[in-house]
């Protein structure tokens, strides 16, 4: 049967099964299983029935569990499924679940070709054994399918088109109007670093300072300070620029929060409880969250700090509880405070909500500026905040290179700030213990309710929508019934209810994209159902099923087919934080290579089909960030030296190191932006793994439908490119052009050559480095000549298969 690309939205409903009969042998097996479970102390011993939906190698839907005690199981569950899959059939699988395994009952199939007409299909399908013979009793499953091809979507490839764009559908949070958004690059921006970047209306881009603004927000709060973090470290200071001192700026974060709590402000912290039983990750240096120190610091104070593990949803088995609690994290980074009304607001006692979300944790190693120095701040702002997670044994006593940190964050004001608060309240009610949330309905005379903070005619207004990856194990109040979950924009799984809207937001934005996409992300891997692995790795078993890389390559392919220019720029770290030779880091790099190779293969095949001879990097290009500094006479001199012939020693002598890309951002056509805590990997996009939060936003008066968008999003991109390349070129104004991508690729290649050369004559002129891979005429990702390993290491650039690491840990 022919394999067909199913790209669009599939609306599917699984109703019921008729005449389901379980044989005597199977019934006996279930009784034995239930007896074993009862002896082992399992709460529920009844076997349960569920159904799944598969497209090719990808599982795209799963019903709730039904107790298996009747012949006519009825689910009546509907699914909204984003598709970017090549498959010959839609497969419905019926299984019996119990804690010691799942038993296959049978499968039903419908050809993908039947869906392509766009007509609704409502039918009963026979349930078959693996040998295609009917299951005992000839049962059938009642399903309904309706496929909507992506090309028929109103916004497909046309950008936002209208200021009235209603937001991403089928999500928990609606889009909010009348908001204000402040965009941040890195924790701090020195005065006069960013050149004048012209915006629409005769304005110029004004950079903002993230940690200074967070300090001000906390320092000036009168009623509430709510914080969540993967890590919150009490010993950091938020204000470090000697030219921009503030009253109280010398306080550590811990001292500041205790001060506010002692003033009567309600201070609540939800910090991820790092369950250290996954020792193989811990020893690679991937965690180090200070969670126990933070909890102890606030013990018996007025600050209420809760260490919360990533608990699973209530329906999970004991084995799954252990897996989720030890392998996955709470990854949201949130600050919610009450703040002053703009311009006084008429009354000094009236307050409003202000929220911060993004990629920057309030912990050590995060403070940095656009200079991303390796050695020159070791006697000042980084002497007591030396962080180097990629080199074994690195300390301030042995000197640099420190690990520079690049990140993106944002501040949200207006109705969307209340959505961030609601997310915190859901999480606190689930894991916070005591009911300490402020009853805001009783403070409505002081804290104004959700309302616009800009007028409709204000050209600087924003429309913003909050997205999440989270499930009922971390958020209170999710409905149990799948039909109610669907009405709330949630996804029902086999044993949990999930908010997966961050992935939805990315998919929608990519599908709308008209000219270009710019991504910065800590990870870039996924769409394993479409990898073209030719070794012993079974792509179907990897489980990195989110669609983002495949949606990107399909977008590029569609533009090649249409003869329209389109470019994708992706900035990632040189390698994920950790010792680069370690098994976990090498495994992630291997998944990244497979993801890149899938995308380049799609592009090469599309070019060949159109008879176009071109470099695939002119359509999709990857970069990392790095720095190199000559030694200055007044530099910090370490009292000790690294071990000779170590990675540490080589990096110190070469005066180089990667700048760690921790950002989680996507810009589309300079008119739409996503910022949050979510990486482009399965952990972040799954919804039932790491908990995440993000926002998608645009300025209605700065769209690109008739002319290039020149609002704040454009200003941020240009500021980022200036940070990374040390210059602004006229071509950067038109990133969809061949001139722009070739110019950026040329700059990246020049910087990589300077980064890797033996001698160092002057500082690296820019930080943007071409990612050190080649692409063959078939789309295969290869090593560059003489570049099997990253500089100063014995770590393979392309990664290696980790035989003993289950993919669920590293995808």
PDB file of N, CA and C in Angstrom, residues 352-390:
ATOM      1  N   UNK A 352      -1.445  46.348  40.002  1.00  0.00           N
ATOM      2  CA  UNK A 352      -1.773  45.455  38.890  1.00  0.00           C
ATOM      3  C   UNK A 352      -0.780  44.304  38.893  1.00  0.00           C
ATOM      4  N   UNK A 353      -1.107  43.262  38.144  1.00  0.00           N
ATOM      5  CA  UNK A 353      -0.210  42.105  38.071  1.00  0.00           C
ATOM      6  C   UNK A 353       0.829  42.292  36.971  1.00  0.00           C
ATOM      7  N   UNK A 354       2.031  41.838  37.258  1.00  0.00           N
ATOM      8  CA  UNK A 354       3.115  41.800  36.280  1.00  0.00           C
ATOM      9  C   UNK A 354       3.738  40.413  36.361  1.00  0.00           C
ATOM     10  N   UNK A 355       3.990  39.791  35.208  1.00  0.00           N
ATOM     11  CA  UNK A 355       4.566  38.444  35.176  1.00  0.00           C
ATOM     12  C   UNK A 355       5.812  38.425  34.301  1.00  0.00           C
ATOM     13  N   UNK A 356       6.727  37.546  34.639  1.00  0.00           N
ATOM     14  CA  UNK A 356       7.930  37.301  33.845  1.00  0.00           C
ATOM     15  C   UNK A 356       7.980  35.808  33.517  1.00  0.00           C
ATOM     16  N   UNK A 357       8.267  35.480  32.258  1.00  0.00           N
ATOM     17  CA  UNK A 357       8.506  34.084  31.874  1.00  0.00           C
ATOM     18  C   UNK A 357       9.632  34.048  30.846  1.00  0.00           C
ATOM     19  N   UNK A 358      10.203  32.871  30.639  1.00  0.00           N
ATOM     20  CA  UNK A 358      11.242  32.729  29.627  1.00  0.00           C
ATOM     21  C   UNK A 358      12.211  31.629  29.973  1.00  0.00           C
ATOM     22  N   UNK A 359      13.478  31.832  29.603  1.00  0.00           N
ATOM     23  CA  UNK A 359      14.470  30.784  29.755  1.00  0.00           C
ATOM     24  C   UNK A 359      15.415  30.963  30.919  1.00  0.00           C
ATOM     25  N   UNK A 360      15.405  32.148  31.563  1.00  0.00           N
ATOM     26  CA  UNK A 360      16.437  32.448  32.563  1.00  0.00           C
ATOM     27  C   UNK A 360      15.978  32.040  33.957  1.00  0.00           C
ATOM     28  N   UNK A 361      16.670  31.088  34.550  1.00  0.00           N
ATOM     29  CA  UNK A 361      16.444  30.740  35.951  1.00  0.00           C
ATOM     30  C   UNK A 361      17.126  31.760  36.845  1.00  0.00           C
ATOM     31  N   UNK A 362      16.562  31.984  38.021  1.00  0.00           N
ATOM     32  CA  UNK A 362      17.164  32.884  39.005  1.00  0.00           C
ATOM     33  C   UNK A 362      18.192  32.099  39.814  1.00  0.00           C
ATOM     34  N   UNK A 363      19.302  31.777  39.158  1.00  0.00           N
ATOM     35  CA  UNK A 363      20.315  30.942  39.809  1.00  0.00           C
ATOM     36  C   UNK A 363      21.697  31.312  39.311  1.00  0.00           C
ATOM     37  N   UNK A 364      22.700  30.632  39.840  1.00  0.00           N
ATOM     38  CA  UNK A 364      24.087  30.939  39.496  1.00  0.00           C
ATOM     39  C   UNK A 364      24.377  30.583  38.043  1.00  0.00           C
ATOM     40  N   UNK A 365      25.331  31.300  37.472  1.00  0.00           N
ATOM     41  CA  UNK A 365      25.772  31.040  36.114  1.00  0.00           C
ATOM     42  C   UNK A 365      24.936  31.698  35.037  1.00  0.00           C
ATOM     43  N   UNK A 366      23.844  32.372  35.423  1.00  0.00           N
ATOM     44  CA  UNK A 366      22.934  32.930  34.407  1.00  0.00           C
ATOM     45  C   UNK A 366      23.213  34.388  34.078  1.00  0.00           C
ATOM     46  N   UNK A 367      23.844  35.107  34.992  1.00  0.00           N
ATOM     47  CA  UNK A 367      24.088  36.526  34.733  1.00  0.00           C
ATOM     48  C   UNK A 367      25.153  36.672  33.657  1.00  0.00           C
ATOM     49  N   UNK A 368      24.823  37.395  32.615  1.00  0.00           N
ATOM     50  CA  UNK A 368      25.784  37.646  31.546  1.00  0.00           C
ATOM     51  C   UNK A 368      25.314  38.842  30.733  1.00  0.00           C
ATOM     52  N   UNK A 369      26.232  39.377  29.951  1.00  0.00           N
ATOM     53  CA  UNK A 369      25.914  40.449  29.008  1.00  0.00           C
ATOM     54  C   UNK A 369      26.257  39.982  27.607  1.00  0.00           C
ATOM     55  N   UNK A 370      26.041  40.843  26.625  1.00  0.00           N
ATOM     56  CA  UNK A 370      26.274  40.478  25.235  1.00  0.00           C
ATOM     57  C   UNK A 370      27.766  40.308  24.907  1.00  0.00           C
ATOM     58  N   UNK A 371      28.650  40.722  25.831  1.00  0.00           N
ATOM     59  CA  UNK A 371      30.085  40.500  25.606  1.00  0.00           C
ATOM     60  C   UNK A 371      30.460  39.035  25.843  1.00  0.00           C
ATOM     61  N   UNK A 372      29.720  38.346  26.693  1.00  0.00           N
ATOM     62  CA  UNK A 372      29.922  36.911  26.950  1.00  0.00           C
ATOM     63  C   UNK A 372      31.404  36.581  27.166  1.00  0.00           C
ATOM     64  N   UNK A 373      31.998  37.292  28.114  1.00  0.00           N
ATOM     65  CA  UNK A 373      33.430  37.141  28.350  1.00  0.00           C
ATOM     66  C   UNK A 373      33.763  35.779  28.957  1.00  0.00           C
ATOM     67  N   UNK A 374      34.909  35.261  28.575  1.00  0.00           N
ATOM     68  CA  UNK A 374      35.411  33.988  29.104  1.00  0.00           C
ATOM     69  C   UNK A 374      36.310  34.197  30.323  1.00  0.00           C
ATOM     70  N   UNK A 375      37.126  35.284  30.280  1.00  0.00           N
ATOM     71  CA  UNK A 375      38.159  35.488  31.290  1.00  0.00           C
ATOM     72  C   UNK A 375      38.076  36.853  31.978  1.00  0.00           C
ATOM     73  N   UNK A 376      37.516  37.862  31.318  1.00  0.00           N
ATOM     74  CA  UNK A 376      37.704  39.252  31.756  1.00  0.00           C
ATOM     75  C   UNK A 376      36.780  39.696  32.880  1.00  0.00           C
ATOM     76  N   UNK A 377      35.824  38.882  33.255  1.00  0.00           N
ATOM     77  CA  UNK A 377      34.931  39.248  34.369  1.00  0.00           C
ATOM     78  C   UNK A 377      35.174  38.374  35.596  1.00  0.00           C
ATOM     79  N   UNK A 378      36.257  37.596  35.581  1.00  0.00           N
ATOM     80  CA  UNK A 378      36.499  36.660  36.678  1.00  0.00           C
ATOM     81  C   UNK A 378      36.950  37.367  37.953  1.00  0.00           C
ATOM     82  N   UNK A 379      37.406  38.618  37.845  1.00  0.00           N
ATOM     83  CA  UNK A 379      37.767  39.360  39.042  1.00  0.00           C
ATOM     84  C   UNK A 379      36.680  40.356  39.437  1.00  0.00           C
ATOM     85  N   UNK A 380      35.506  40.246  38.797  1.00  0.00           N
ATOM     86  CA  UNK A 380      34.422  41.183  39.110  1.00  0.00           C
ATOM     87  C   UNK A 380      33.104  40.420  39.244  1.00  0.00           C
ATOM     88  N   UNK A 381      32.188  40.581  38.282  1.00  0.00           N
ATOM     89  CA  UNK A 381      30.822  40.057  38.454  1.00  0.00           C
ATOM     90  C   UNK A 381      30.761  38.539  38.509  1.00  0.00           C
ATOM     91  N   UNK A 382      31.785  37.849  38.019  1.00  0.00           N
ATOM     92  CA  UNK A 382      31.724  36.391  38.024  1.00  0.00           C
ATOM     93  C   UNK A 382      32.717  35.741  38.983  1.00  0.00           C
ATOM     94  N   UNK A 383      33.366  36.549  39.822  1.00  0.00           N
ATOM     95  CA  UNK A 383      34.294  35.946  40.786  1.00  0.00           C
ATOM     96  C   UNK A 383      33.539  35.043  41.756  1.00  0.00           C
ATOM     97  N   UNK A 384      32.408  35.521  42.247  1.00  0.00           N
ATOM     98  CA  UNK A 384      31.586  34.716  43.153  1.00  0.00           C
ATOM     99  C   UNK A 384      30.455  33.990  42.424  1.00  0.00           C
ATOM    100  N   UNK A 385      30.508  33.991  41.127  1.00  0.00           N
ATOM    101  CA  UNK A 385      29.477  33.313  40.325  1.00  0.00           C
ATOM    102  C   UNK A 385      30.148  32.642  39.128  1.00  0.00           C
ATOM    103  N   UNK A 386      31.155  31.840  39.443  1.00  0.00           N
ATOM    104  CA  UNK A 386      31.879  31.123  38.391  1.00  0.00           C
ATOM    105  C   UNK A 386      31.115  29.845  38.053  1.00  0.00           C
ATOM    106  N   UNK A 387      30.737  29.719  36.804  1.00  0.00           N
ATOM    107  CA  UNK A 387      29.975  28.535  36.373  1.00  0.00           C
ATOM    108  C   UNK A 387      30.635  27.969  35.121  1.00  0.00           C
ATOM    109  N   UNK A 388      30.901  26.680  35.155  1.00  0.00           N
ATOM    110  CA  UNK A 388      31.456  26.003  33.981  1.00  0.00           C
ATOM    111  C   UNK A 388      31.009  24.540  34.031  1.00  0.00           C
ATOM    112  N   UNK A 389      29.892  24.266  33.381  1.00  0.00           N
ATOM    113  CA  UNK A 389      29.300  22.934  33.442  1.00  0.00           C
ATOM    114  C   UNK A 389      29.788  21.972  32.398  1.00  0.00           C
ATOM    115  N   UNK A 390      30.790  22.365  31.610  1.00  0.00           N
ATOM    116  CA  UNK A 390      31.225  21.533  30.498  1.00  0.00           C
ATOM    117  C   UNK A 390      32.648  21.010  30.634  1.00  0.00           C
TER     118      UNK A 390
END
